[in-house]
Amino acid sequence: MREWQQTKFKDYVMPNAVYYQSIWAVRDLERMENRVAELNSQISSGKYGGSIVSDGQRNYSQIRPTENRVVEKVVLEGRIQAIRRALNIVPEQYRNCVMDNIVHHTKADGYSSRIWKIWKQRFLFHVAKNLELM
C-alpha cells in the first residue's frame, strides 16, 4: 500500500525521503522496544554470548560486548523517545488510529478522515524533527 503525504498544510510537508523514513521508524517501534528489553536483560545478567579471549588482534568489539550493548540500547532508547514525544502531540483519541494506520495500514473507521490524516501528518513531521531527519 502506498503512503501519501498530506500537502494541504505546507508547514508540515517533508521531502518524500524524510516522510518515508519517519513512517519506517514508526513501523520499527515495536522491534526497537523489544530489542531494548532484550538488551536490558543481557546487560543486567552479564550474559553476552561471546568470548573475551583474543587471538592477538585488537578487536575491541569482542573485548567489550557489554559496552556495545549499552551503546546500542542508548541509541534505540533515543529513537523510541523521539517517536513517543511526537505521539504526545496527537490528541489521545487519535493516537491509536494514527498508529494503527501507519503500522498496520488500517483505515480509521469512526473518525473523519480529514482530521486523523492531519494528525498523522503532524505526528510524522514531529517524528522527523525529533529524529533529526530534517
mmCIF file with all atom_site columns, C-alpha atoms in Angstrom, residues 90-98 100-101 106-117 119:
data_model
loop_
_atom_site.group_PDB
_atom_site.id
_atom_site.type_symbol
_atom_site.label_atom_id
_atom_site.label_alt_id
_atom_site.label_comp_id
_atom_site.label_asym_id
_atom_site.label_entity_id
_atom_site.label_seq_id
_atom_site.pdbx_PDB_ins_code
_atom_site.Cartn_x
_atom_site.Cartn_y
_atom_site.Cartn_z
_atom_site.occupancy
_atom_site.B_iso_or_equiv
_atom_site.pdbx_formal_charge
_atom_site.auth_seq_id
_atom_site.auth_comp_id
_atom_site.auth_asym_id
_atom_site.auth_atom_id
_atom_site.pdbx_PDB_model_num
ATOM 1  C CA . VAL A 1 90  ? -1.550  13.895 18.849 1.00 0.00 ? 90  VAL A CA 1
ATOM 2  C CA . PRO A 1 91  ? -4.803  14.133 20.839 1.00 0.00 ? 91  PRO A CA 1
ATOM 3  C CA . GLU A 1 92  ? -5.298  10.933 22.801 1.00 0.00 ? 92  GLU A CA 1
ATOM 4  C CA . GLN A 1 93  ? -8.458  9.937  20.914 1.00 0.00 ? 93  GLN A CA 1
ATOM 5  C CA . TYR A 1 94  ? -6.494  9.850  17.611 1.00 0.00 ? 94  TYR A CA 1
ATOM 6  C CA . ARG A 1 95  ? -3.267  8.161  18.795 1.00 0.00 ? 95  ARG A CA 1
ATOM 7  C CA . ASN A 1 96  ? -4.348  4.549  18.278 1.00 0.00 ? 96  ASN A CA 1
ATOM 8  C CA . CYS A 1 97  ? -5.980  5.407  14.980 1.00 0.00 ? 97  CYS A CA 1
ATOM 9  C CA . VAL A 1 98  ? -2.836  7.113  13.667 1.00 0.00 ? 98  VAL A CA 1
ATOM 10 C CA . ASP A 1 100 ? -2.716  1.557  13.551 1.00 0.00 ? 100 ASP A CA 1
ATOM 11 C CA . ASN A 1 101 ? -2.886  3.254  10.167 1.00 0.00 ? 101 ASN A CA 1
ATOM 12 C CA . THR A 1 106 ? -5.816  0.044  8.760  1.00 0.00 ? 106 THR A CA 1
ATOM 13 C CA . LYS A 1 107 ? -8.467  2.573  7.880  1.00 0.00 ? 107 LYS A CA 1
ATOM 14 C CA . ALA A 1 108 ? -9.661  4.900  10.602 1.00 0.00 ? 108 ALA A CA 1
ATOM 15 C CA . ASP A 1 109 ? -13.260 3.811  10.979 1.00 0.00 ? 109 ASP A CA 1
ATOM 16 C CA . GLY A 1 110 ? -15.394 6.144  13.027 1.00 0.00 ? 110 GLY A CA 1
ATOM 17 C CA . TYR A 1 111 ? -13.196 9.200  12.503 1.00 0.00 ? 111 TYR A CA 1
ATOM 18 C CA . SER A 1 112 ? -13.388 11.993 9.993  1.00 0.00 ? 112 SER A CA 1
ATOM 19 C CA . SER A 1 113 ? -10.654 11.062 7.520  1.00 0.00 ? 113 SER A CA 1
ATOM 20 C CA . ARG A 1 114 ? -9.646  14.658 7.181  1.00 0.00 ? 114 ARG A CA 1
ATOM 21 C CA . ILE A 1 115 ? -8.973  15.142 10.909 1.00 0.00 ? 115 ILE A CA 1
ATOM 22 C CA . TRP A 1 116 ? -6.970  11.980 11.648 1.00 0.00 ? 116 TRP A CA 1
ATOM 23 C CA . LYS A 1 117 ? -4.931  12.434 8.458  1.00 0.00 ? 117 LYS A CA 1
ATOM 24 C CA . TRP A 1 119 ? -2.809  14.440 12.954 1.00 0.00 ? 119 TRP A CA 1
#
